[in-house]
Coordinates of C-alpha atoms in Angstrom, one line a residue:
M28 CA 0.0 0.0 0.0
V29 CA 2.9 2.4 0.8
R30 CA 4.5 1.6 -2.6
K31 CA 1.2 2.1 -4.4
E32 CA 0.5 5.5 -2.7
G33 CA 4.1 6.6 -3.2
G34 CA 3.9 5.8 -6.9
D35 CA 0.7 7.7 -7.2
H36 CA 2.3 10.8 -5.7
I37 CA 5.4 10.6 -7.8
R38 CA 3.4 10.2 -11.0
S39 CA 1.0 13.1 -10.2
W40 CA 1.3 16.5 -11.9
R41 CA 0.8 18.4 -8.7
F42 CA 3.9 16.7 -7.1
M43 CA 5.9 17.5 -10.3
V44 CA 4.9 21.1 -10.1
M45 CA 5.8 21.4 -6.4
L46 CA 9.1 19.5 -7.0
L47 CA 10.1 21.9 -9.8
L48 CA 9.1 24.9 -7.7
I49 CA 11.2 23.7 -4.7
L50 CA 14.1 22.7 -6.9
F51 CA 14.2 26.1 -8.6
T52 CA 14.0 28.0 -5.3
F53 CA 16.8 25.7 -3.9
L54 CA 19.0 26.3 -6.9
G55 CA 18.4 30.1 -6.6
A56 CA 19.2 30.1 -2.9
M57 CA 22.3 28.0 -3.4
Y58 CA 23.5 30.3 -6.3
V59 CA 23.2 33.3 -4.0
S60 CA 25.0 31.5 -1.1
L61 CA 27.9 30.3 -3.3
S62 CA 28.3 33.7 -4.8
N63 CA 28.7 35.3 -1.4
I64 CA 30.5 32.4 0.5
R65 CA 33.9 33.9 0.2
R66 CA 32.7 37.2 1.8
V67 CA 30.9 35.5 4.8
V68 CA 33.6 33.0 5.7
T69 CA 36.2 35.8 5.9
D70 CA 34.1 37.9 8.1
F71 CA 35.9 37.3 11.4
N72 CA 33.4 39.4 13.4
D73 CA 30.8 36.6 12.7
P74 CA 31.2 33.8 15.2
D75 CA 29.7 31.4 12.7
H76 CA 32.1 32.1 9.9
V77 CA 33.9 28.8 10.4
F78 CA 30.8 26.8 9.5
V79 CA 31.0 26.9 5.7
Y80 CA 28.2 24.4 4.9
L81 CA 25.8 26.0 7.4
K82 CA 26.5 29.3 5.7
L83 CA 25.4 27.8 2.4
L84 CA 21.9 27.5 4.0
T85 CA 21.8 30.8 5.8
T86 CA 23.7 33.3 3.5
S87 CA 21.8 35.8 1.4
D88 CA 22.5 39.1 -0.3
N89 CA 18.8 40.3 0.2
S90 CA 18.0 39.5 -3.4
L91 CA 16.5 36.1 -2.5
P92 CA 15.6 34.6 0.9
T93 CA 17.6 31.8 2.3
F94 CA 16.6 28.2 1.7
Y95 CA 15.0 27.5 5.1
I96 CA 12.9 30.6 4.6
F97 CA 11.7 29.2 1.3
I98 CA 10.9 25.9 3.1
S99 CA 8.8 27.7 5.8
F100 CA 6.8 29.2 2.9
L101 CA 6.6 26.3 0.4
G102 CA 6.7 23.4 2.9
P103 CA 3.0 23.8 3.9
L104 CA 2.0 23.9 0.2
L105 CA 3.8 20.6 -0.4
G106 CA 2.1 19.0 2.6
I107 CA -1.3 20.3 1.5
A108 CA -0.8 19.1 -2.1
L109 CA 0.1 15.6 -1.0
G110 CA -2.8 15.2 1.4
F111 CA -5.8 17.3 0.6
D112 CA -7.6 14.6 -1.3
A113 CA -6.2 11.5 0.4
I114 CA -9.6 10.1 1.5
N115 CA -12.4 12.1 -0.2
S116 CA -11.1 11.4 -3.7
E117 CA -11.1 7.7 -3.0
K118 CA -14.7 7.9 -1.8
N119 CA -15.8 10.1 -4.7
N120 CA -14.2 7.8 -7.2
G121 CA -15.8 4.7 -5.6
T122 CA -12.5 3.0 -4.9
L123 CA -12.6 3.4 -1.1
V124 CA -15.4 0.8 -0.7
R125 CA -13.7 -1.7 -3.0
L126 CA -10.4 -1.2 -1.3
L127 CA -11.7 -1.7 2.2
A128 CA -13.7 -4.7 1.0
Q129 CA -10.3 -6.4 0.8
P130 CA -8.6 -7.7 3.9
V131 CA -7.3 -4.2 4.6
Y132 CA -7.8 -2.3 7.9
R133 CA -8.9 1.3 7.8
D134 CA -6.0 2.4 10.0
N135 CA -3.5 0.7 7.6
L136 CA -5.0 2.7 4.7
L137 CA -4.6 6.0 6.6
L138 CA -1.1 5.2 7.8
A139 CA 0.0 4.2 4.4
K140 CA -1.2 7.5 2.9
F141 CA 0.6 9.5 5.6
Y142 CA 3.8 7.4 5.6
A143 CA 4.1 7.3 1.8
A144 CA 3.8 11.1 1.5
L145 CA 6.2 11.7 4.4
T146 CA 8.8 9.3 2.9
I147 CA 8.7 11.2 -0.3
V148 CA 9.2 14.5 1.5
G149 CA 12.1 13.1 3.5
V150 CA 13.8 11.7 0.4
L151 CA 13.3 15.1 -1.4
F152 CA 14.8 17.2 1.4
L153 CA 17.7 14.7 2.0
S154 CA 18.5 14.7 -1.7
L155 CA 18.6 18.5 -1.8
V156 CA 20.9 18.7 1.2
L157 CA 23.2 16.1 -0.3
L158 CA 23.3 18.1 -3.5
M159 CA 24.2 21.2 -1.5
I160 CA 27.0 19.4 0.3
G161 CA 28.4 18.0 -2.9
A162 CA 28.3 21.4 -4.6
G163 CA 30.0 23.0 -1.6
L164 CA 32.7 20.4 -1.5
L165 CA 33.5 20.8 -5.2
I166 CA 33.6 24.6 -5.1
T167 CA 35.3 25.2 -1.7
G168 CA 37.2 22.0 -1.2
V169 CA 36.6 22.3 2.6
P170 CA 35.8 19.1 4.4
M171 CA 32.7 19.0 6.4
E172 CA 32.9 18.9 10.2
A173 CA 30.8 16.4 12.2
A174 CA 29.0 19.2 14.0
E175 CA 27.9 20.7 10.7
L176 CA 26.6 17.3 9.4
F177 CA 24.6 16.7 12.6
R178 CA 23.0 20.2 12.4
I179 CA 22.1 19.8 8.7
L180 CA 20.6 16.3 9.3
A181 CA 18.6 17.8 12.3
F182 CA 17.4 20.5 9.9
V183 CA 16.2 17.9 7.5
V184 CA 14.3 16.1 10.2
L185 CA 12.8 19.4 11.4
S186 CA 11.7 20.2 7.9
V187 CA 10.1 16.8 7.4
I188 CA 8.2 17.2 10.8
Y189 CA 7.0 20.7 9.7
V190 CA 5.7 19.4 6.4
G191 CA 4.2 16.4 8.2
F192 CA 2.1 18.7 10.3
W193 CA 0.5 20.3 7.2
L194 CA 0.2 16.8 5.6
S195 CA -1.7 15.4 8.7
L196 CA -3.9 18.6 8.8
S197 CA -4.8 18.2 5.1
I198 CA -5.5 14.5 5.5
A199 CA -7.8 15.3 8.4
L200 CA -9.6 17.9 6.3
S201 CA -10.0 15.3 3.5
V202 CA -11.7 13.0 6.0
L203 CA -14.1 15.8 7.2
F204 CA -15.1 17.2 3.9
K205 CA -16.7 15.3 1.0
H206 CA -15.1 17.4 -1.8
A207 CA -11.4 17.7 -2.5
A208 CA -11.8 21.4 -3.5
T209 CA -13.3 22.2 -0.1
S210 CA -10.6 20.5 1.9
A211 CA -7.9 22.2 -0.3
L212 CA -9.3 25.7 0.1
T213 CA -9.8 25.2 3.9
A214 CA -6.1 24.0 4.3
I215 CA -4.8 26.9 2.2
G216 CA -7.0 29.3 4.2
I217 CA -5.5 28.0 7.5
W218 CA -2.0 28.4 6.0
L219 CA -2.7 31.9 4.8
F220 CA -4.1 32.8 8.2
F221 CA -1.0 31.7 10.1
T222 CA 1.4 33.1 7.5
V223 CA -0.1 36.5 6.8
F224 CA -2.8 37.5 9.3
Y225 CA -2.0 35.8 12.6
Q226 CA 0.9 38.1 13.5
L227 CA -1.1 41.2 12.5
I228 CA -4.0 40.1 14.7
V229 CA -1.6 39.4 17.7
N230 CA 0.1 42.8 17.4
M231 CA -3.3 44.6 17.2
V232 CA -4.6 42.7 20.3
V233 CA -1.4 43.2 22.3
R234 CA -1.3 46.9 21.5
T235 CA -5.0 47.3 22.6
V236 CA -4.8 45.2 25.8
L237 CA -1.3 45.8 27.1
P238 CA 0.3 49.2 27.9
D239 CA 2.8 51.0 25.6
P240 CA 6.2 49.4 26.0
A241 CA 7.9 52.8 26.0
S242 CA 6.3 53.5 29.4
L243 CA 7.5 50.3 31.0
A244 CA 10.6 49.5 33.1
P245 CA 13.3 47.2 31.5
E246 CA 12.1 44.2 33.4
Q247 CA 8.5 44.8 32.3
V248 CA 9.7 45.2 28.7
V249 CA 11.2 41.7 28.8
I250 CA 7.9 40.3 30.1
Y251 CA 6.0 42.2 27.4
N252 CA 8.2 40.8 24.7
N253 CA 7.9 37.3 26.1
I254 CA 4.1 37.5 26.0
I255 CA 4.2 38.5 22.3
L256 CA 6.7 35.7 21.5
S257 CA 4.5 33.2 23.3
W258 CA 1.5 34.1 21.2
F259 CA 3.6 34.1 18.0
R260 CA 4.8 30.6 18.7
L261 CA 1.3 29.3 18.4
A262 CA 1.9 29.5 14.7
P263 CA 3.7 26.5 13.2
S264 CA 5.7 28.6 10.8
Q265 CA 7.1 30.6 13.8
L266 CA 8.1 27.3 15.6
Y267 CA 9.8 26.1 12.5
T268 CA 11.7 29.4 11.8
D269 CA 12.9 29.6 15.4
A270 CA 14.1 26.0 15.4
A271 CA 15.8 26.2 12.0
T272 CA 17.5 29.5 12.8
T273 CA 19.0 28.0 16.0
L274 CA 20.1 24.8 14.3
L275 CA 21.7 26.5 11.4
M276 CA 23.3 29.4 13.3
P277 CA 25.3 28.0 16.3
S278 CA 25.8 31.5 17.7
V279 CA 22.1 31.8 18.5
R280 CA 22.0 31.3 22.3
S281 CA 18.4 32.1 23.1
L282 CA 15.0 32.5 21.2
G283 CA 13.7 35.2 23.6
P284 CA 14.9 38.5 25.0
L285 CA 17.8 38.5 27.4
T286 CA 18.4 40.8 30.3
M287 CA 21.8 42.5 30.9
E288 CA 22.3 40.2 33.9
Q289 CA 21.9 37.1 31.7
M290 CA 24.3 38.5 29.1
A291 CA 26.9 39.5 31.7
G292 CA 29.9 37.1 31.5
A293 CA 28.6 35.2 28.5
I294 CA 31.3 34.1 26.1
P295 CA 30.5 35.0 22.4
A296 CA 31.2 31.5 21.1
P297 CA 29.0 29.1 19.1
L298 CA 27.0 26.6 21.0
S299 CA 27.5 22.9 20.6
F300 CA 25.0 20.8 18.7
R301 CA 23.6 19.3 21.9
E302 CA 23.1 22.8 23.5
S303 CA 21.4 24.1 20.4
L304 CA 19.1 21.0 20.4
M305 CA 18.2 21.8 23.9
V306 CA 17.3 25.3 23.0
V307 CA 14.9 24.2 20.2
W308 CA 13.5 21.2 21.9
P309 CA 10.2 23.0 22.9
Q310 CA 9.7 24.1 19.3
V311 CA 10.3 20.6 18.0
T312 CA 8.0 19.1 20.6
G313 CA 5.3 21.6 19.7
L314 CA 5.5 20.7 16.0
V315 CA 5.4 16.9 16.8
A316 CA 2.5 17.4 19.2
A317 CA 0.5 19.4 16.6
T318 CA 1.2 16.7 14.0
V319 CA 0.0 13.9 16.3
V320 CA -3.1 15.8 17.2
C321 CA -4.1 16.4 13.6
F322 CA -3.4 12.8 12.6
A323 CA -5.3 11.5 15.7
G324 CA -8.3 13.6 14.6
A325 CA -8.1 12.2 11.1
Y326 CA -7.9 8.7 12.5
Y327 CA -10.8 9.2 14.9
F328 CA -13.2 10.6 12.3
F329 CA -12.2 8.1 9.6
M330 CA -12.7 5.1 11.9
R331 CA -16.2 6.4 12.7
R332 CA -17.2 7.4 9.2
E333 CA -19.7 5.5 7.1
I334 CA -18.1 4.8 3.8
R335 CA -20.8 2.7 2.0
T336 CA -23.0 5.7 1.3

């Protein structure tokens, strides 16, 4: 079942379109990074200048965003494209009844659709990263350090989890709605809300409810900023961006505002991979929990749904 679902995805036009779109954005981001790599690795004021391969994923000249910014924007579209008609298209075509008439459990069908799409996403991101490593090795001739490899692999896993959230959400919507167009528009609407409107709404509510930060003491300003960040991190894209930034930039020591007392005595040196992983662990846990909740909802409604009518 997994091979069949994976083959259907690979042969579909929508996957081809998303593959070309992600590939073109990747090549554009890598071209910009490789064009500016000499400048960034010789900037000794940057504590991350020694991490050449991480710079390939984070360097930009403001003409194009970096690759992980592209993934935060295109990843949801990839997940939605692979899952918005996972169940309702089978039912509308009349194949769902015939498929479940075989000795196939409902949960195996749902798991196969999720696992096949997630496997394709993982292979896609891993291939792009290996392509980036190969291009960097050919152009710079600098061997990769183990810490860079671990961070890049962790970034790949994080990206797969992020796309997996939108995939599980779109599968849940395909269970709830009868028509594929309805589930697709609902998923895209949720994505647009969190991408475009959510931060605007939070800023408006915070400015209305909380006092002006210019009239607050320094300790209260820190609390004010923490409240805003806590609300921002309810958006999956914010969780992904925070975690990706910390993993790909070892000099990032905190994802929130720091007081002068906390900064006193701090050595401006990159964090180890384990320390960076501890910093982003709440963000990763939040994405995994959101993915599990969406998939559990799809599982619950699909197991209780009547499919013979």
